[in-house]
XYZ file of C-alpha atoms in Angstrom:
763
model
C 58.465 -35.468 -93.422
C 57.073 -32.500 -92.573
C 55.767 -34.009 -89.312
C 59.413 -34.424 -88.463
C 60.225 -31.396 -90.019
C 57.498 -29.687 -87.765
C 58.977 -30.845 -84.933
C 62.349 -29.643 -85.443
C 61.745 -26.100 -85.620
C 59.688 -26.380 -82.453
C 62.805 -27.590 -81.101
C 65.233 -24.638 -82.757
C 62.971 -21.935 -81.466
C 62.598 -23.633 -77.642
C 66.181 -23.435 -77.702
C 66.090 -20.327 -78.829
C 63.511 -18.659 -76.038
C 65.795 -20.688 -73.086
C 69.169 -19.240 -74.794
C 67.095 -15.235 -74.844
C 65.526 -16.517 -71.129
C 69.166 -17.584 -69.513
C 70.691 -14.159 -71.124
C 69.351 -11.098 -71.289
C 68.481 -10.751 -67.518
C 72.498 -10.691 -67.203
C 72.475 -8.141 -69.510
C 70.168 -6.115 -69.365
C 69.330 -5.255 -65.090
C 70.049 -2.088 -65.243
C 67.029 0.142 -65.359
C 66.682 3.070 -67.522
C 65.419 5.995 -65.984
C 63.914 9.119 -66.487
C 63.266 11.856 -63.648
C 60.434 14.924 -63.879
C 59.870 16.493 -61.110
C 57.265 19.373 -60.548
C 56.202 20.449 -57.792
C 52.306 20.738 -57.607
C 51.949 16.902 -58.981
C 55.072 15.547 -56.670
C 57.569 12.897 -58.321
C 57.158 10.447 -60.867
C 59.097 6.661 -60.921
C 59.280 4.498 -64.452
C 60.069 1.250 -64.294
C 61.499 -0.563 -67.856
C 62.921 -3.571 -68.458
C 62.565 -6.274 -70.704
C 62.301 -9.691 -69.604
C 61.299 -12.108 -71.909
C 59.270 -9.684 -73.683
C 57.125 -7.992 -71.587
C 55.385 -4.882 -71.865
C 56.810 -1.685 -69.815
C 55.437 -0.419 -66.749
C 54.655 3.303 -65.729
C 53.376 4.296 -61.711
C 52.024 7.443 -60.966
C 53.186 9.392 -57.800
C 55.619 6.839 -57.610
C 59.338 8.057 -56.921
C 60.279 4.276 -57.383
C 61.646 3.016 -61.305
C 62.893 -1.019 -61.024
C 62.685 -3.920 -63.341
C 60.645 -7.710 -62.491
C 63.306 -9.230 -61.281
C 64.165 -12.483 -61.494
C 66.681 -15.231 -60.544
C 68.087 -17.960 -61.797
C 67.044 -21.088 -59.771
C 70.493 -23.339 -58.645
C 72.455 -21.074 -59.827
C 75.991 -21.128 -58.101
C 79.311 -19.261 -58.966
C 82.219 -17.710 -56.606
C 80.183 -14.357 -56.519
C 76.829 -13.387 -55.532
C 74.107 -13.428 -58.247
C 72.811 -9.448 -58.762
C 69.419 -9.895 -59.113
C 68.143 -6.187 -59.951
C 68.994 -2.470 -59.038
C 65.756 -0.562 -56.619
C 66.457 3.178 -58.094
C 64.059 6.489 -56.864
C 63.655 9.666 -58.822
C 64.878 11.309 -55.331
C 68.427 10.093 -55.761
C 69.543 13.380 -57.369
C 73.033 13.496 -55.814
C 71.801 16.394 -53.082
C 69.774 14.123 -50.825
C 71.893 11.141 -48.948
C 69.095 8.391 -49.430
C 69.439 5.228 -48.083
C 67.991 1.879 -49.538
C 66.196 -0.914 -46.911
C 64.933 -3.615 -47.706
C 62.674 -6.124 -46.208
C 60.429 -9.136 -46.346
C 60.795 -12.814 -47.261
C 64.379 -13.996 -47.286
C 65.631 -9.453 -47.114
C 68.937 -9.888 -45.330
C 69.555 -13.662 -45.350
C 68.850 -15.039 -48.714
C 68.804 -10.880 -50.378
C 70.483 -8.692 -49.914
C 70.635 -4.859 -50.544
C 73.479 -1.856 -51.627
C 72.467 0.495 -49.070
C 73.967 3.672 -51.695
C 73.235 2.027 -55.271
C 70.273 -0.369 -54.294
C 71.670 -3.058 -55.943
C 69.830 -6.346 -54.922
C 71.888 -9.421 -54.928
C 71.167 -13.176 -54.597
C 73.663 -14.490 -51.861
C 72.296 -18.674 -51.440
C 71.464 -20.640 -54.643
C 67.680 -20.683 -55.176
C 65.708 -23.893 -55.650
C 62.400 -23.306 -57.317
C 61.172 -25.952 -56.648
C 61.287 -24.806 -52.389
C 59.762 -21.902 -52.760
C 58.777 -20.162 -56.272
C 59.074 -16.153 -55.923
C 59.115 -14.317 -52.983
C 58.045 -10.590 -51.874
C 59.851 -7.949 -50.643
C 59.310 -4.497 -49.770
C 61.225 -1.569 -50.485
C 61.944 1.176 -48.820
C 63.788 4.928 -49.167
C 65.744 6.621 -46.142
C 67.507 10.008 -45.340
C 70.369 8.133 -44.338
C 71.311 10.884 -41.767
C 68.221 10.708 -39.936
C 66.780 7.439 -40.882
C 63.151 9.513 -41.313
C 61.332 7.938 -44.677
C 60.756 9.886 -47.897
C 59.159 7.662 -49.587
C 55.610 5.011 -48.451
C 57.061 0.840 -48.391
C 56.459 -0.783 -52.126
C 56.281 -4.658 -53.000
C 58.018 -6.013 -55.528
C 58.392 -10.011 -56.267
C 61.434 -12.325 -57.361
C 60.532 -15.006 -59.211
C 63.538 -18.381 -59.570
C 63.542 -19.386 -62.934
C 62.908 -23.048 -63.634
C 65.355 -24.823 -64.948
C 65.596 -28.807 -65.597
C 67.127 -30.451 -63.073
C 63.448 -32.358 -61.574
C 63.689 -36.046 -63.442
C 60.222 -38.219 -63.339
C 59.214 -40.034 -60.412
C 56.786 -43.101 -60.328
C 55.185 -42.434 -57.227
C 52.691 -44.995 -57.086
C 55.532 -47.906 -58.612
C 56.678 -50.202 -58.425
C 52.796 -51.851 -59.918
C 51.284 -55.041 -60.495
C 48.099 -55.732 -62.798
C 46.734 -58.615 -64.350
C 44.907 -59.053 -67.547
C 42.887 -62.178 -69.072
C 45.246 -64.491 -70.918
C 44.122 -65.163 -74.507
C 42.986 -61.171 -74.614
C 42.785 -59.288 -77.571
C 45.761 -56.875 -78.979
C 45.254 -53.746 -77.165
C 43.508 -54.644 -74.428
C 43.948 -52.329 -71.574
C 46.149 -53.543 -68.633
C 47.130 -50.932 -66.582
C 47.737 -47.034 -66.555
C 51.272 -45.487 -64.660
C 51.585 -42.102 -63.713
C 54.615 -39.960 -63.329
C 54.889 -36.464 -61.761
C 58.296 -33.621 -62.601
C 58.430 -31.504 -59.540
C 59.992 -28.886 -62.869
C 57.596 -25.623 -63.674
C 54.966 -27.262 -65.756
C 53.972 -23.785 -67.552
C 57.764 -22.812 -68.513
C 59.473 -24.951 -70.849
C 59.198 -28.368 -71.621
C 60.881 -29.304 -67.870
C 58.016 -30.837 -66.818
C 57.083 -32.392 -70.335
C 56.937 -36.648 -70.147
C 56.979 -39.050 -72.446
C 56.622 -42.691 -72.050
C 58.122 -45.410 -73.677
C 58.948 -49.249 -72.906
C 62.395 -50.597 -72.459
C 61.408 -54.200 -71.244
C 58.163 -56.050 -72.239
C 58.155 -56.616 -76.043
C 56.573 -57.840 -77.818
C 54.020 -58.496 -75.414
C 53.316 -55.078 -74.392
C 52.651 -51.859 -75.760
C 52.480 -48.349 -73.833
C 51.068 -45.111 -74.815
C 53.986 -42.507 -74.590
C 50.943 -39.715 -73.847
C 48.451 -41.381 -71.601
C 51.327 -44.492 -69.894
C 48.664 -46.688 -70.958
C 49.986 -50.523 -71.037
C 48.152 -52.337 -73.608
C 48.178 -55.772 -74.744
C 50.629 -55.656 -77.507
C 50.628 -59.808 -78.529
C 47.228 -61.969 -79.630
C 47.310 -65.675 -77.442
C 48.670 -64.803 -74.170
C 48.380 -68.198 -72.349
C 48.732 -68.738 -69.116
C 49.578 -72.179 -68.858
C 52.583 -71.137 -70.932
C 53.946 -68.242 -69.046
C 51.705 -66.261 -65.994
C 53.699 -63.465 -65.026
C 55.981 -60.758 -67.339
C 58.025 -57.736 -66.061
C 57.822 -54.802 -67.814
C 59.657 -51.946 -67.309
C 58.297 -48.470 -68.239
C 60.807 -44.845 -68.628
C 59.453 -41.982 -68.723
C 61.312 -38.347 -69.614
C 61.108 -35.079 -69.663
C 61.839 -31.949 -71.883
C 59.197 -34.136 -74.354
C 61.258 -36.902 -74.392
C 63.776 -34.888 -76.797
C 67.707 -35.408 -75.868
C 69.153 -33.815 -72.561
C 65.585 -34.365 -70.933
C 65.338 -36.368 -67.623
C 64.387 -39.565 -67.251
C 62.691 -41.823 -65.034
C 61.904 -45.843 -64.545
C 59.127 -48.160 -62.508
C 58.506 -51.576 -63.325
C 54.792 -53.093 -63.719
C 54.584 -57.155 -62.886
C 51.750 -58.035 -65.286
C 49.617 -61.820 -64.350
C 47.550 -63.165 -66.620
C 44.403 -64.308 -65.064
C 42.404 -67.807 -65.665
C 40.771 -68.743 -68.183
C 38.689 -72.298 -68.424
C 40.234 -72.640 -71.269
C 41.385 -76.160 -71.189
C 39.230 -79.704 -70.550
C 40.332 -82.396 -67.862
C 42.680 -84.919 -69.279
C 42.809 -88.665 -67.705
C 46.188 -89.492 -67.041
C 45.263 -92.426 -68.714
C 42.942 -93.974 -70.182
C 42.262 -97.337 -68.567
C 42.067 -98.111 -64.736
C 42.431 -101.976 -63.649
C 41.476 -102.141 -59.527
C 40.904 -105.418 -57.843
C 38.304 -104.898 -54.791
C 37.934 -107.472 -52.470
C 34.035 -108.928 -52.191
C 33.610 -108.763 -48.167
C 34.880 -104.065 -48.749
C 31.540 -102.113 -47.191
C 29.370 -100.312 -48.296
C 30.572 -97.122 -49.227
C 34.301 -98.134 -48.826
C 36.492 -96.701 -51.508
C 37.773 -98.954 -54.149
C 39.969 -97.080 -56.181
C 40.948 -93.685 -57.340
C 40.978 -91.424 -60.680
C 42.327 -88.102 -61.730
C 41.591 -85.736 -64.229
C 43.894 -83.107 -64.246
C 43.305 -79.911 -65.518
C 45.695 -77.383 -67.224
C 43.536 -74.050 -65.614
C 43.528 -73.282 -61.857
C 40.547 -72.630 -59.180
C 36.913 -73.135 -60.526
C 38.339 -73.642 -63.626
C 40.337 -76.869 -62.172
C 37.061 -78.151 -60.769
C 36.044 -81.075 -62.246
C 32.859 -83.765 -61.529
C 32.917 -87.971 -62.042
C 29.995 -89.418 -63.576
C 29.023 -93.433 -64.290
C 27.974 -93.158 -67.894
C 27.826 -97.015 -69.116
C 28.749 -100.486 -67.933
C 27.829 -103.315 -66.672
C 25.577 -102.757 -62.903
C 26.230 -99.416 -62.882
C 23.585 -99.165 -59.591
C 26.474 -101.708 -58.147
C 29.098 -98.787 -57.901
C 28.945 -95.250 -57.857
C 31.423 -91.973 -58.040
C 31.820 -89.105 -56.163
C 34.139 -85.790 -55.995
C 37.575 -85.623 -53.210
C 36.779 -81.392 -53.333
C 40.515 -81.563 -51.973
C 42.371 -83.856 -54.146
C 40.455 -83.246 -57.480
C 40.207 -87.116 -57.630
C 37.259 -89.486 -58.445
C 36.512 -91.657 -55.147
C 34.649 -95.302 -56.768
C 33.017 -96.770 -53.987
C 30.086 -99.339 -53.741
C 26.542 -98.772 -53.179
C 25.500 -102.421 -52.997
C 27.874 -105.727 -51.517
C 30.050 -107.929 -53.556
C 29.648 -111.415 -54.710
C 32.514 -113.282 -55.989
C 30.377 -115.902 -56.623
C 28.271 -114.528 -58.709
C 30.273 -111.730 -60.922
C 33.811 -111.552 -60.957
C 34.406 -108.180 -62.931
C 33.106 -105.577 -63.741
C 33.646 -102.439 -66.627
C 32.901 -99.367 -66.106
C 33.456 -96.102 -68.555
C 33.835 -92.834 -66.493
C 33.763 -89.057 -67.278
C 35.128 -86.116 -65.714
C 33.636 -83.029 -67.099
C 34.531 -79.308 -66.207
C 31.845 -77.187 -63.544
C 32.782 -73.870 -64.665
C 32.726 -73.765 -69.086
C 32.108 -71.476 -71.550
C 29.266 -73.341 -74.051
C 29.765 -70.841 -76.783
C 33.614 -72.057 -76.734
C 32.953 -75.040 -78.445
C 35.479 -76.561 -77.230
C 35.061 -80.134 -75.149
C 35.283 -79.372 -71.417
C 35.333 -82.774 -71.091
C 37.354 -86.758 -70.647
C 36.520 -90.389 -70.334
C 37.842 -93.472 -69.124
C 37.149 -96.980 -68.913
C 37.463 -98.847 -65.359
C 37.692 -102.130 -64.754
C 37.032 -104.016 -61.137
C 38.331 -107.527 -60.846
C 36.452 -109.061 -57.725
C 38.879 -110.752 -55.110
C 36.950 -113.606 -53.503
C 37.186 -113.837 -49.892
C 36.636 -115.982 -46.964
C 33.031 -114.874 -46.122
C 31.260 -115.234 -42.737
C 28.301 -118.118 -43.162
C 24.812 -116.300 -44.209
C 21.695 -116.668 -42.281
C 18.840 -117.529 -44.409
C 17.554 -114.879 -43.230
C 18.206 -111.755 -40.683
C 15.728 -112.059 -38.695
C 13.300 -115.207 -37.936
C 10.002 -114.873 -35.031
C 9.225 -118.271 -33.876
C 6.493 -118.872 -31.160
C 5.457 -121.659 -28.135
C 2.496 -122.312 -25.812
C 3.276 -121.483 -22.894
C 4.069 -123.949 -19.890
C 5.234 -125.690 -23.089
C 7.202 -129.161 -21.258
C 11.007 -128.608 -21.353
C 12.656 -129.245 -25.215
C 9.851 -128.786 -27.267
C 11.546 -127.073 -30.353
C 10.725 -124.142 -30.642
C 11.859 -123.466 -34.444
C 15.087 -124.183 -36.671
C 17.461 -121.724 -38.051
C 19.590 -122.389 -40.697
C 22.282 -120.174 -42.092
C 25.463 -121.426 -45.105
C 29.235 -120.288 -46.108
C 28.595 -118.336 -49.804
C 32.196 -119.587 -50.240
C 32.905 -121.958 -53.232
C 34.475 -124.112 -50.156
C 31.138 -124.525 -48.570
C 32.381 -124.954 -44.939
C 30.364 -126.468 -42.416
C 28.618 -124.010 -39.221
C 27.638 -124.565 -35.988
C 24.742 -122.766 -33.877
C 24.949 -120.782 -30.587
C 22.850 -118.734 -28.562
C 25.027 -115.868 -27.531
C 23.803 -115.823 -23.444
C 24.419 -112.280 -22.733
C 21.100 -112.265 -24.518
C 19.653 -115.579 -22.341
C 20.632 -114.814 -19.014
C 18.742 -117.265 -17.570
C 19.375 -119.543 -19.940
C 15.709 -120.022 -20.920
C 16.784 -122.045 -24.817
C 19.071 -124.119 -26.081
C 20.310 -124.947 -29.571
C 20.817 -128.046 -31.815
C 25.503 -127.534 -32.786
C 24.782 -128.966 -35.717
C 21.023 -128.274 -37.249
C 19.823 -124.666 -35.325
C 16.850 -125.966 -33.907
C 15.870 -123.984 -31.011
C 14.614 -125.784 -27.728
C 12.639 -124.633 -24.415
C 15.442 -125.272 -21.070
C 12.650 -124.175 -18.674
C 8.485 -123.760 -19.009
C 7.756 -120.277 -20.576
C 4.956 -117.656 -18.933
C 3.279 -115.369 -20.811
C 2.444 -113.768 -18.446
C 5.553 -112.987 -16.798
C 7.236 -112.128 -20.574
C 5.645 -112.726 -23.819
C 7.965 -111.924 -26.270
C 11.965 -113.429 -25.872
C 14.706 -111.690 -28.342
C 18.128 -114.403 -28.657
C 20.648 -113.648 -30.529
C 22.471 -116.894 -32.472
C 25.459 -117.222 -34.218
C 26.938 -119.299 -36.864
C 30.210 -120.134 -36.767
C 33.186 -121.977 -39.292
C 34.427 -124.576 -38.934
C 37.347 -124.122 -40.818
C 37.790 -120.688 -39.439
C 36.939 -120.023 -36.343
C 36.971 -116.289 -36.743
C 34.070 -115.888 -39.495
C 31.043 -115.149 -37.163
C 27.401 -114.230 -38.018
C 24.343 -113.285 -35.976
C 21.032 -113.268 -36.640
C 17.773 -112.103 -34.145
C 15.749 -114.746 -32.995
C 12.240 -113.130 -31.216
C 10.387 -115.928 -29.538
C 6.780 -115.137 -28.987
C 4.856 -117.071 -26.271
C 1.261 -118.020 -27.110
C -1.339 -117.953 -24.460
C -3.285 -120.984 -22.891
C -6.217 -120.087 -19.886
C -4.057 -121.177 -17.043
C -5.633 -118.076 -15.014
C -8.540 -117.989 -13.074
C -10.610 -114.648 -13.793
C -10.612 -112.791 -10.210
C -12.346 -109.559 -8.671
C -10.323 -105.823 -9.653
C -10.117 -104.729 -7.102
C -11.130 -105.476 -3.271
C -14.626 -104.455 -3.592
C -16.416 -103.935 -0.143
C -20.068 -102.264 -0.593
C -22.301 -100.209 1.748
C -26.178 -100.492 2.069
C -28.313 -97.992 3.625
C -31.069 -98.848 6.292
C -33.660 -96.856 4.751
C -32.602 -97.665 1.304
C -35.301 -99.111 -1.291
C -35.681 -102.834 -2.350
C -33.768 -103.437 -5.679
C -31.265 -101.016 -4.986
C -27.677 -100.972 -6.919
C -25.469 -102.132 -4.399
C -22.050 -102.135 -5.581
C -20.818 -103.117 -9.101
C -18.472 -105.538 -9.824
C -15.902 -106.156 -12.803
C -13.394 -109.069 -13.338
C -10.481 -109.453 -14.525
C -8.152 -111.806 -16.241
C -4.592 -112.335 -16.837
C -4.874 -114.013 -19.836
C -5.391 -112.844 -23.433
C -7.434 -114.958 -25.583
C -8.059 -113.841 -29.312
C -11.547 -113.691 -29.285
C -11.503 -111.791 -25.958
C -12.511 -111.557 -22.667
C -16.353 -113.143 -21.288
C -17.016 -113.438 -17.939
C -19.833 -115.022 -16.353
C -20.607 -114.676 -12.966
C -22.795 -116.725 -10.552
C -23.829 -116.877 -7.109
C -22.980 -119.853 -5.307
C -25.120 -122.949 -4.952
C -26.029 -121.785 -0.891
C -26.418 -118.340 -1.585
C -28.978 -119.265 -4.740
C -31.790 -118.512 -2.547
C -30.002 -115.649 -0.414
C -33.356 -113.682 0.744
C -30.836 -110.495 0.842
C -29.102 -109.555 -2.056
C -29.172 -110.438 -6.155
C -27.297 -109.716 -8.920
C -27.368 -108.460 -12.664
C -26.097 -108.795 -15.609
C -25.376 -105.389 -17.070
C -23.789 -107.108 -20.632
C -19.904 -105.397 -20.264
C -18.275 -108.495 -18.640
C -19.733 -106.992 -15.010
C -22.876 -107.240 -12.897
C -24.971 -105.309 -10.396
C -25.459 -106.118 -6.594
C -28.967 -105.355 -5.910
C -30.711 -105.457 -2.387
C -33.971 -107.858 -1.337
C -35.986 -105.571 0.836
C -35.542 -102.725 3.059
C -35.273 -104.365 6.557
C -31.304 -103.825 6.840
C -31.027 -103.384 10.663
C -26.955 -102.661 12.070
C -28.321 -103.384 15.474
C -29.287 -107.146 14.171
C -26.342 -107.824 11.277
C -23.669 -104.700 10.692
C -21.806 -107.119 7.736
C -22.531 -109.244 5.203
C -20.684 -111.030 3.064
C -21.489 -112.258 -0.533
C -19.291 -114.864 -2.199
C -19.471 -114.676 -6.666
C -18.151 -117.155 -8.780
C -16.679 -115.524 -12.507
C -15.520 -118.086 -15.082
C -14.128 -117.357 -18.492
C -14.724 -117.876 -21.646
C -11.027 -119.708 -21.846
C -10.883 -123.823 -23.068
C -10.764 -125.327 -20.298
C -12.825 -121.955 -18.572
C -11.319 -120.788 -15.746
C -13.147 -119.791 -12.566
C -12.394 -118.460 -9.161
C -14.706 -117.859 -5.787
C -14.755 -113.875 -4.980
C -16.418 -112.671 -1.675
C -18.113 -108.896 -1.452
C -17.899 -107.340 2.141
C -21.235 -105.497 2.076
C -21.311 -103.135 5.646
C -24.922 -101.538 6.774
C -24.540 -98.015 7.360
C -26.812 -95.302 8.386
C -27.402 -92.349 5.518
C -29.088 -88.937 5.373
C -32.110 -88.554 3.427
C -30.039 -88.344 0.148
C -28.997 -91.603 0.081
C -25.422 -90.473 1.936
C -23.386 -92.774 4.169
C -22.966 -91.590 7.396
C -22.200 -94.241 10.236
C -21.711 -98.051 9.373
C -20.778 -98.514 13.272
C -23.092 -100.420 15.935
C -22.549 -98.034 18.669
C -23.563 -94.806 16.880
C -26.805 -96.460 16.696
C -27.439 -97.111 20.017
C -26.481 -93.725 21.374
C -29.833 -91.802 23.052
C -31.647 -89.858 20.333
C -31.339 -85.828 20.331
C -27.449 -86.242 21.324
C -25.149 -85.986 18.106
C -21.303 -87.248 18.200
C -20.484 -83.997 18.765
C -22.285 -82.900 21.784
C -21.463 -86.131 23.702
C -17.660 -84.864 22.628
C -18.158 -81.639 24.312
C -19.641 -83.132 27.690
C -16.933 -85.840 27.614
C -13.989 -82.862 27.655
C -16.053 -80.782 30.575
C -16.048 -83.997 32.378
C -13.063 -84.267 31.720
C -11.669 -80.481 32.709
C -13.426 -80.679 36.208
C -12.152 -84.059 37.137
C -8.081 -81.829 36.712
C -9.676 -79.195 38.585
C -10.135 -80.599 41.479
C -7.127 -82.527 41.132
C -5.075 -79.532 41.124
C -7.000 -78.080 44.115
C -6.385 -81.580 46.193
C -2.905 -80.860 45.260
C -2.416 -77.165 46.934
C -4.025 -77.538 49.561
C -1.640 -80.594 49.827
C 1.151 -78.397 49.206
C 0.113 -75.654 51.966
C -0.305 -77.893 54.879
C 2.943 -79.110 53.957
C 5.878 -77.637 56.455
C 7.803 -75.102 55.667
C 11.697 -76.704 57.390
C 12.655 -79.776 55.442
C 14.230 -81.881 58.251
C 16.781 -84.671 56.965
C 17.603 -86.502 60.024
C 21.083 -87.673 58.365
C 21.730 -83.861 58.181
C 20.807 -82.015 60.732
C 22.581 -81.564 64.361
C 21.516 -80.023 67.098
C 23.371 -78.125 69.911
C 21.501 -76.891 72.989
C 22.760 -73.717 74.505
C 21.870 -72.560 77.963
C 21.384 -68.275 78.562
C 20.076 -66.869 81.929
C 19.643 -63.100 80.106
C 16.001 -61.211 80.809
C 15.108 -59.273 78.758
C 12.687 -55.543 79.273
C 9.442 -57.195 79.743
C 6.445 -55.167 79.004
C 7.630 -51.818 78.334
C 9.889 -52.895 76.251
C 7.504 -52.047 72.768
C 9.867 -50.606 70.501
C 11.778 -54.268 69.636
C 8.295 -55.568 67.629
C 5.079 -55.184 66.192
C 1.986 -54.388 68.342
C 0.221 -56.012 64.901
C 1.845 -59.714 66.069
C 0.310 -59.837 69.296
C -3.014 -58.758 67.573
C -2.823 -62.036 65.241
C -2.947 -65.170 67.600
C -2.606 -66.941 64.506
C 0.923 -66.193 63.468
C 2.700 -63.495 61.020
C 2.111 -63.973 56.885
C 0.869 -67.536 57.644
C 3.143 -69.203 60.208
C 0.616 -70.810 62.071
C 3.155 -71.940 66.269
C 4.156 -74.920 66.572
C 1.549 -77.660 67.885
C 4.206 -79.002 70.109
C 4.815 -75.476 71.975
C 3.440 -74.581 74.785
C 0.817 -71.455 74.017
C 2.556 -68.717 75.717
C 5.915 -70.910 73.212
C 5.806 -69.198 70.103
C 8.827 -69.144 67.455
C 9.710 -68.353 63.919
C 12.875 -69.651 61.664
C 15.191 -67.979 60.596
C 17.531 -68.547 57.632
C 21.284 -67.177 59.446
C 24.542 -67.357 57.556
C 26.582 -69.333 60.558
C 26.307 -71.658 62.668
C 26.800 -69.623 65.634
C 27.331 -65.672 64.466
C 23.954 -64.924 64.991
C 23.162 -66.258 68.843
C 23.956 -63.010 70.515
C 22.207 -60.635 68.075
C 19.117 -63.156 68.813
C 19.316 -63.259 72.147
C 19.583 -59.137 72.487
C 16.623 -59.288 69.926
C 14.636 -61.816 72.728
C 15.683 -59.735 75.459
C 14.372 -56.225 73.856
C 10.851 -58.023 73.642
C 10.603 -59.229 77.501
C 11.340 -62.853 76.586
C 13.442 -64.848 79.019
C 16.273 -66.237 76.845
C 17.250 -69.111 78.874
C 17.195 -72.676 76.824
C 17.670 -72.266 73.442
C 17.917 -75.641 71.089
C 19.971 -74.670 67.325
C 19.645 -76.439 64.576
C 21.033 -76.091 61.219
C 21.191 -78.033 58.590
C 25.026 -79.131 57.595
C 24.791 -78.296 53.835
C 22.763 -75.449 54.378
C 24.217 -73.641 57.581
C 20.877 -72.431 58.690
C 19.815 -72.158 62.253
C 16.547 -72.373 63.791
C 15.799 -70.274 67.953
C 13.811 -71.021 69.945
C 12.159 -67.288 72.989
C 11.023 -68.180 75.758
C 8.034 -65.733 76.326
C 6.204 -64.746 79.644
C 2.929 -67.028 80.600
C 0.858 -64.388 80.001
C 2.109 -62.916 76.778
C 1.296 -64.579 72.813
C 3.508 -63.835 70.992
C 6.140 -64.594 68.007
C 9.323 -63.384 67.607
C 11.697 -63.969 64.430
C 15.119 -64.703 65.449
C 17.946 -63.763 62.683
C 20.596 -65.411 63.081
């Protein structure tokens, strides 16, 4: 009750102050002015005003007197609002005074009367847009516009009124809180803002309240913290709540403005519910031929929780032969999948009873709640027509190699596991016996040989035998039969390789010529043991003998050192090799021994007889060099003879088939011996001809000629005649021969008997 009285008194004083602030500026705007002038000290201005009990201000050395000015925001009326009046002690009536206003909003928002100094607000002002204006006042001479005083600044403040409601800028809100939280648990906090002046009155003092959301939630009126107000709120009953919050200014009193927002509160899940089977007994029928690992049934335990809290794991905790089944959890559906671990057999066991448990993966051990549930699962095994079953999955049989056809290798057996017990027939899968080496009796499963076997070719044979029910041919089983071929001693031993031994002429008696070993394709159980001996005809061999090395090999030794290639170049030594089989097998192998020339260190150099008869002192390299020189000399001689013959060959190629012969006669003579300008005197001094051309022997010595090519059959004759005449030759008879293909000429100049010369005829 005292608190309520105090709140009422506070409200009364607040109302009185608001009325005072609103009314005083309009009743006390005229300033109180006092003037005093002095020539020594200047003028003094006093500003007096009462605004919200402010003290009187005095300013020395100023001629201005005015109050701090206020204007109420959002005020609108037919006339401009009088804000205040400026006055100076210079305004005594004799001086023409002019008031000038400058600064923020001067001339637009605020106007001044130049004569009286009254300032009016011309527009409606909003404190939330601009709370104060700074202006400058100055007094000038109205006639000359000369300033009478320095300018002075003053402020016009916009007085706040409660014209802005609270606003939730961040709304609407979403929050979450765990279900079953205690009363008073904090959910979230909301915040509202008010654009009014927070330091002036209660226009921005907010109070919060819940309009919707009771009785589940509450809110602190001052801090705006939303809390749980109801105990035991269950998410499974209701998950989401819509709460409406109101913020009211003026301290929540009547006349204040308000704003609202919504808060969506979601209850988060806690693991407060155990899994629960939808029924206590599950029954399944599973065929006995169900494959291992295949599902045989599904169980489901429902959990009202969500997420990780709803996940469960399943286990078989009791029942007969629990190792036959297993249960796994499907991560997607949260179902328990019952699977087979071992094959079922209707003829052995026809039903199973299991106890299955579902338990939460996550739970609070301190809660004491049973976060698990159990159910009974009964499984009935259904009889199926099963394929025959072999007595063994794999049969291992053996047979001797080279056994006769139709020899029984072994027997495979299979039976029908069904109660009816159908008869079974056997077959060989021929894809595993492509050569058809085996047969099987369709009734009793006996496997026999169809072809002889050779262990040295294939030691093992793997075939597949199928068993089929007579009553149902689709029921087929398969078994693998591995047949091992046993070894018999049917291969004689022989040399491991084709040996060729080399014997040095200068060797010593007892020298090891070759080490010989043998191999046998057979594989006796006790291992190989070979016996070596010379054939009876070679027992008294004067040249070689053998020695057993004790490791299934022998060494061939020389008996003397008188081996010579010119006497005998090659020896053949037959050796008999016998194994230890039953019966023993033997073979005769021949060792070839060559007599060779060796160095002093025993290194073989040559094994040919021809190399032995070469002259002493000449090596093979020297002989090759001599032979190469002889061949080179023969080549030089052949080239010389060829060049010689080519030099004596006539240069004119006569072709009887293509040569035409014409006879042309002339009676002109040359200039004689005085004509020496047309030929070279050196020609006369060379009786053998010019440039190696010899005179023809079928012409008289005083008749010399030289062939020359021409461009046509007749085009060069006049020029040739003139040439002959200039050289003193008698050009009487000219035999012209030209080749049809090459159009060439040959001309003769007949020379005087006392002159030996050769003239080139240019035709």
